[in-house]
Tab-separated table of C-alpha atoms in Angstrom:
chain	number	residue	atom	x	y	z
W	207	UNK	CA	-23.585	-71.602	72.361
W	208	UNK	CA	-23.027	-68.434	70.390
W	209	UNK	CA	-22.615	-68.402	66.634
W	210	UNK	CA	-18.919	-67.856	65.957
W	211	UNK	CA	-19.656	-65.599	63.003
W	212	UNK	CA	-21.430	-63.050	65.201
W	213	UNK	CA	-19.182	-60.243	66.402
W	214	UNK	CA	-20.580	-57.398	68.464
W	215	UNK	CA	-19.397	-53.894	67.719
W	216	UNK	CA	-19.177	-51.840	70.951
W	217	UNK	CA	-18.957	-48.624	68.962
W	218	UNK	CA	-22.552	-48.870	67.729
W	219	UNK	CA	-24.817	-46.053	68.856
W	220	UNK	CA	-28.048	-47.122	70.534
W	221	UNK	CA	-29.308	-43.637	71.350
W	222	UNK	CA	-32.233	-43.932	68.939
W	223	UNK	CA	-33.735	-46.768	70.965
W	224	UNK	CA	-32.948	-45.361	74.408
W	225	UNK	CA	-36.592	-44.505	75.046
W	226	UNK	CA	-37.654	-48.163	75.024
W	227	UNK	CA	-37.274	-49.833	78.416
W	228	UNK	CA	-34.963	-52.840	78.429
W	229	UNK	CA	-37.771	-55.165	79.521
W	230	UNK	CA	-40.089	-53.990	76.735
W	231	UNK	CA	-37.303	-54.263	74.149
W	232	UNK	CA	-36.481	-57.842	75.103
W	233	UNK	CA	-40.166	-58.772	75.235
W	234	UNK	CA	-40.662	-57.368	71.744
W	235	UNK	CA	-37.948	-59.643	70.383
W	236	UNK	CA	-39.077	-62.712	72.329
W	237	UNK	CA	-40.899	-64.435	69.489
W	238	UNK	CA	-38.351	-63.869	66.738
W	239	UNK	CA	-35.447	-64.899	68.958
W	240	UNK	CA	-37.065	-68.067	70.270
W	241	UNK	CA	-34.891	-70.475	68.266
W	242	UNK	CA	-31.660	-68.443	68.181
W	243	UNK	CA	-28.460	-69.786	69.797
W	244	UNK	CA	-27.232	-67.247	72.323
W	245	UNK	CA	-23.876	-66.961	74.109
W	246	UNK	CA	-23.557	-69.414	77.016
W	247	UNK	CA	-23.725	-66.690	79.647
W	248	UNK	CA	-26.419	-64.621	77.910
W	249	UNK	CA	-28.966	-65.223	80.692
W	250	UNK	CA	-26.742	-63.649	83.344
W	251	UNK	CA	-25.960	-60.524	81.303
W	252	UNK	CA	-27.570	-57.235	82.252
W	253	UNK	CA	-30.694	-56.305	80.292
W	254	UNK	CA	-28.747	-53.509	78.596
W	255	UNK	CA	-25.981	-55.882	77.444
W	256	UNK	CA	-28.553	-58.377	76.139
W	257	UNK	CA	-30.352	-55.619	74.275
W	258	UNK	CA	-27.134	-54.364	72.675
W	259	UNK	CA	-26.176	-57.885	71.583
W	260	UNK	CA	-29.556	-58.409	69.951
W	261	UNK	CA	-29.362	-55.089	68.113
W	262	UNK	CA	-25.825	-55.691	66.864
W	263	UNK	CA	-26.690	-59.130	65.507
W	264	UNK	CA	-30.024	-58.468	63.838
W	265	UNK	CA	-28.866	-59.430	60.349
W	266	UNK	CA	-27.668	-62.794	61.632
W	267	UNK	CA	-30.918	-63.387	63.483
W	268	UNK	CA	-33.025	-62.576	60.394
W	269	UNK	CA	-31.379	-65.044	58.039
W	270	UNK	CA	-34.478	-65.334	55.849
W	271	UNK	CA	-34.427	-61.607	55.076
W	272	UNK	CA	-33.086	-60.739	51.567
W	273	UNK	CA	-29.785	-58.851	51.588
W	274	UNK	CA	-31.462	-55.883	49.902
W	275	UNK	CA	-33.708	-55.433	52.972
W	276	UNK	CA	-31.166	-56.086	55.713
W	277	UNK	CA	-30.548	-52.381	56.320
W	278	UNK	CA	-34.241	-51.924	57.143
W	279	UNK	CA	-34.243	-54.399	60.041
W	280	UNK	CA	-33.120	-51.938	62.770
W	281	UNK	CA	-36.209	-49.812	62.062
W	282	UNK	CA	-38.342	-52.563	63.636
W	283	UNK	CA	-36.845	-51.707	67.000
W	284	UNK	CA	-36.882	-47.952	66.630
W	285	UNK	CA	-39.743	-46.214	68.427
W	286	UNK	CA	-41.887	-44.022	66.206
W	287	UNK	CA	-41.212	-40.353	66.888
W	288	UNK	CA	-44.766	-39.031	67.064
W	289	UNK	CA	-43.524	-35.722	68.453
W	290	UNK	CA	-41.398	-34.927	65.426
W	291	UNK	CA	-42.399	-31.665	63.754
W	292	UNK	CA	-44.518	-32.345	60.696
W	293	UNK	CA	-43.346	-29.094	59.161
W	294	UNK	CA	-39.644	-29.953	59.307
W	295	UNK	CA	-38.474	-31.779	56.190
W	296	UNK	CA	-35.665	-34.352	56.453
W	297	UNK	CA	-32.248	-33.359	55.125
W	298	UNK	CA	-32.457	-35.913	52.333
W	299	UNK	CA	-35.698	-34.445	50.924
W	300	UNK	CA	-35.355	-33.884	47.168
W	301	UNK	CA	-38.182	-31.669	45.888
W	302	UNK	CA	-37.446	-32.498	42.252
W	303	UNK	CA	-37.901	-36.215	42.928
W	304	UNK	CA	-40.985	-35.435	45.007
W	305	UNK	CA	-42.628	-33.577	42.109
W	306	UNK	CA	-41.679	-36.333	39.690
W	307	UNK	CA	-43.191	-38.842	42.086
W	308	UNK	CA	-46.416	-36.835	42.265
W	309	UNK	CA	-46.653	-36.823	38.484
W	310	UNK	CA	-46.100	-40.578	38.381
W	311	UNK	CA	-48.923	-41.071	40.877
W	312	UNK	CA	-51.280	-38.829	38.927
W	313	UNK	CA	-50.529	-40.860	35.793
W	314	UNK	CA	-51.102	-44.181	37.568
W	315	UNK	CA	-53.658	-43.497	40.294
W	316	UNK	CA	-55.739	-46.627	39.838
W	317	UNK	CA	-52.819	-49.073	39.772
W	318	UNK	CA	-51.196	-47.507	42.821
W	319	UNK	CA	-54.360	-47.437	44.926
W	320	UNK	CA	-55.179	-51.053	44.053
W	321	UNK	CA	-51.618	-52.032	44.906
W	322	UNK	CA	-51.855	-50.312	48.306
W	323	UNK	CA	-55.210	-51.916	49.153
W	324	UNK	CA	-54.052	-55.391	48.108
W	325	UNK	CA	-50.803	-54.917	50.004
W	326	UNK	CA	-52.754	-54.023	53.147
W	327	UNK	CA	-54.949	-57.106	52.793
W	328	UNK	CA	-51.867	-59.281	52.379
W	329	UNK	CA	-50.301	-57.686	55.440
W	330	UNK	CA	-53.311	-58.658	57.526
W	331	UNK	CA	-52.494	-62.340	56.999
W	332	UNK	CA	-49.831	-61.731	59.667
W	333	UNK	CA	-50.859	-61.567	63.313
W	334	UNK	CA	-49.102	-58.328	64.246
W	335	UNK	CA	-50.878	-56.310	61.589
W	336	UNK	CA	-54.242	-57.973	61.944
W	337	UNK	CA	-54.430	-57.822	65.743
W	338	UNK	CA	-53.524	-54.145	65.720
W	339	UNK	CA	-56.303	-53.478	63.216
W	340	UNK	CA	-58.859	-55.385	65.325
W	341	UNK	CA	-57.852	-53.505	68.473
W	342	UNK	CA	-58.822	-50.187	66.880
W	343	UNK	CA	-62.464	-51.367	66.691
W	344	UNK	CA	-62.854	-49.324	63.518
W	345	UNK	CA	-62.950	-52.208	61.040
W	346	UNK	CA	-64.848	-54.977	62.770
W	347	UNK	CA	-67.948	-54.751	60.553
W	348	UNK	CA	-68.274	-54.564	56.741
W	349	UNK	CA	-69.599	-51.001	56.977
W	350	UNK	CA	-66.838	-49.771	59.278
W	351	UNK	CA	-64.248	-51.420	57.040
W	352	UNK	CA	-65.712	-49.682	53.987
W	353	UNK	CA	-65.617	-46.291	55.731
W	354	UNK	CA	-62.079	-46.883	56.989
W	355	UNK	CA	-60.588	-47.828	53.633
W	356	UNK	CA	-62.461	-45.181	51.696
W	357	UNK	CA	-61.205	-42.583	54.169
W	358	UNK	CA	-57.668	-43.955	53.921
W	359	UNK	CA	-57.672	-43.797	50.129
W	360	UNK	CA	-58.991	-40.223	50.117
W	361	UNK	CA	-56.352	-39.155	52.647
W	362	UNK	CA	-53.575	-40.735	50.615
W	363	UNK	CA	-54.784	-38.919	47.519
W	364	UNK	CA	-54.374	-35.594	49.348
W	365	UNK	CA	-50.832	-36.590	50.378
W	366	UNK	CA	-49.905	-37.516	46.831
W	367	UNK	CA	-51.344	-34.302	45.406
W	368	UNK	CA	-50.340	-31.890	48.160
W	369	UNK	CA	-47.582	-30.995	50.581
W	370	UNK	CA	-48.218	-32.637	53.994
W	371	UNK	CA	-45.610	-30.426	55.654
W	372	UNK	CA	-47.373	-27.150	54.780
W	373	UNK	CA	-49.591	-26.118	57.679
W	374	UNK	CA	-53.173	-25.239	56.768
W	375	UNK	CA	-53.385	-27.526	53.737
W	376	UNK	CA	-55.721	-30.518	53.446
W	377	UNK	CA	-52.712	-32.806	53.140
W	378	UNK	CA	-51.262	-31.431	56.384
W	379	UNK	CA	-54.528	-31.914	58.283
W	380	UNK	CA	-55.037	-35.452	56.982
W	381	UNK	CA	-51.475	-36.361	57.960
W	382	UNK	CA	-52.084	-34.975	61.461
W	383	UNK	CA	-55.183	-37.138	61.847
W	384	UNK	CA	-53.322	-40.254	60.710
W	385	UNK	CA	-50.371	-39.616	63.007
W	386	UNK	CA	-52.737	-39.118	65.945
W	387	UNK	CA	-54.504	-42.425	65.247
W	388	UNK	CA	-51.208	-44.274	64.998
W	389	UNK	CA	-50.018	-42.695	68.241
W	390	UNK	CA	-53.246	-43.697	69.995
W	391	UNK	CA	-53.066	-47.369	69.023
W	392	UNK	CA	-49.342	-47.472	69.779
W	393	UNK	CA	-50.053	-46.157	73.283
W	394	UNK	CA	-52.958	-48.572	73.749
W	395	UNK	CA	-50.830	-51.602	72.829
W	396	UNK	CA	-47.943	-50.491	75.040
W	397	UNK	CA	-50.221	-50.485	78.097
W	398	UNK	CA	-51.483	-54.057	77.820
W	399	UNK	CA	-49.806	-57.455	77.843
W	400	UNK	CA	-49.406	-59.824	74.923
W	401	UNK	CA	-52.071	-62.062	76.433
W	402	UNK	CA	-54.483	-59.131	76.652
W	403	UNK	CA	-53.790	-58.223	73.026
W	404	UNK	CA	-54.545	-61.800	71.964
W	405	UNK	CA	-57.776	-61.878	73.958
W	406	UNK	CA	-58.958	-58.470	72.708
W	407	UNK	CA	-58.256	-59.320	69.074
W	408	UNK	CA	-60.314	-62.502	68.935
W	409	UNK	CA	-63.305	-62.350	66.603
W	410	UNK	CA	-66.111	-64.795	67.355
W	411	UNK	CA	-67.773	-66.245	64.252
W	412	UNK	CA	-66.181	-63.908	61.671
W	413	UNK	CA	-68.358	-63.021	58.692
W	414	UNK	CA	-66.328	-65.104	56.247
W	415	UNK	CA	-67.674	-68.401	54.922
W	416	UNK	CA	-64.272	-69.241	53.424
W	417	UNK	CA	-62.229	-68.602	56.578
W	418	UNK	CA	-61.082	-72.191	57.086
W	419	UNK	CA	-60.031	-72.449	53.437
W	420	UNK	CA	-58.081	-69.190	53.671
W	421	UNK	CA	-56.316	-70.316	56.851
W	422	UNK	CA	-55.386	-73.617	55.222
W	423	UNK	CA	-53.949	-71.898	52.138
W	424	UNK	CA	-52.013	-69.321	54.162
W	425	UNK	CA	-50.564	-71.966	56.477
W	426	UNK	CA	-49.426	-74.042	53.500
W	427	UNK	CA	-47.795	-71.160	51.631
W	428	UNK	CA	-46.387	-69.078	54.497
W	429	UNK	CA	-44.534	-71.283	57.007
W	430	UNK	CA	-43.149	-68.337	58.979
W	431	UNK	CA	-46.461	-67.343	60.559
W	432	UNK	CA	-49.349	-69.222	62.107
W	433	UNK	CA	-52.560	-67.357	61.135
W	434	UNK	CA	-54.762	-69.225	63.604
């Protein structure tokens, strides 16, 4: 039975997600929608109608999301535009704020880099982020991990100091490399099934003597994900 508080708005524009096939869209939402109460006749709707209903009711489906982050939810279902021109700045770009931001970074480099690294490590306690990382095969040994994160930090420094939209600059080149890597792994994941992703992202005997303790702590403190 549908939640009476959910009202679909037929005027919403779904053009930004038109490039995702209906089947892939519904599969992507399968896990998060597992315990949601749908309309009685939801199963007989067309894939397009189901997809539109899901998109219109995202805020209701993500009830644990803080109100301040609700407007970010639709981005989860928006395909990354890897073909977008790197040299074209968005209309909302404010160069004065950008320069002020660069100065703030220069004044607080260490704190910001540590925050980014720790944030990445925290993010890998969730399956989606961790499995994607494992699939790249660029971080599956201590040495490869060291090279990866050192490279990432150095690239981010060039972004903070430079102008990634100016062709020929170090910042521009580093941004190109990063976008290409993200596009590659996105394509790789789109061509295999969920079962294949799970199988390919299994690590036998990980080099971590405290793994069981970590899993126990994460399971106890984060009930929304199963890290096993």
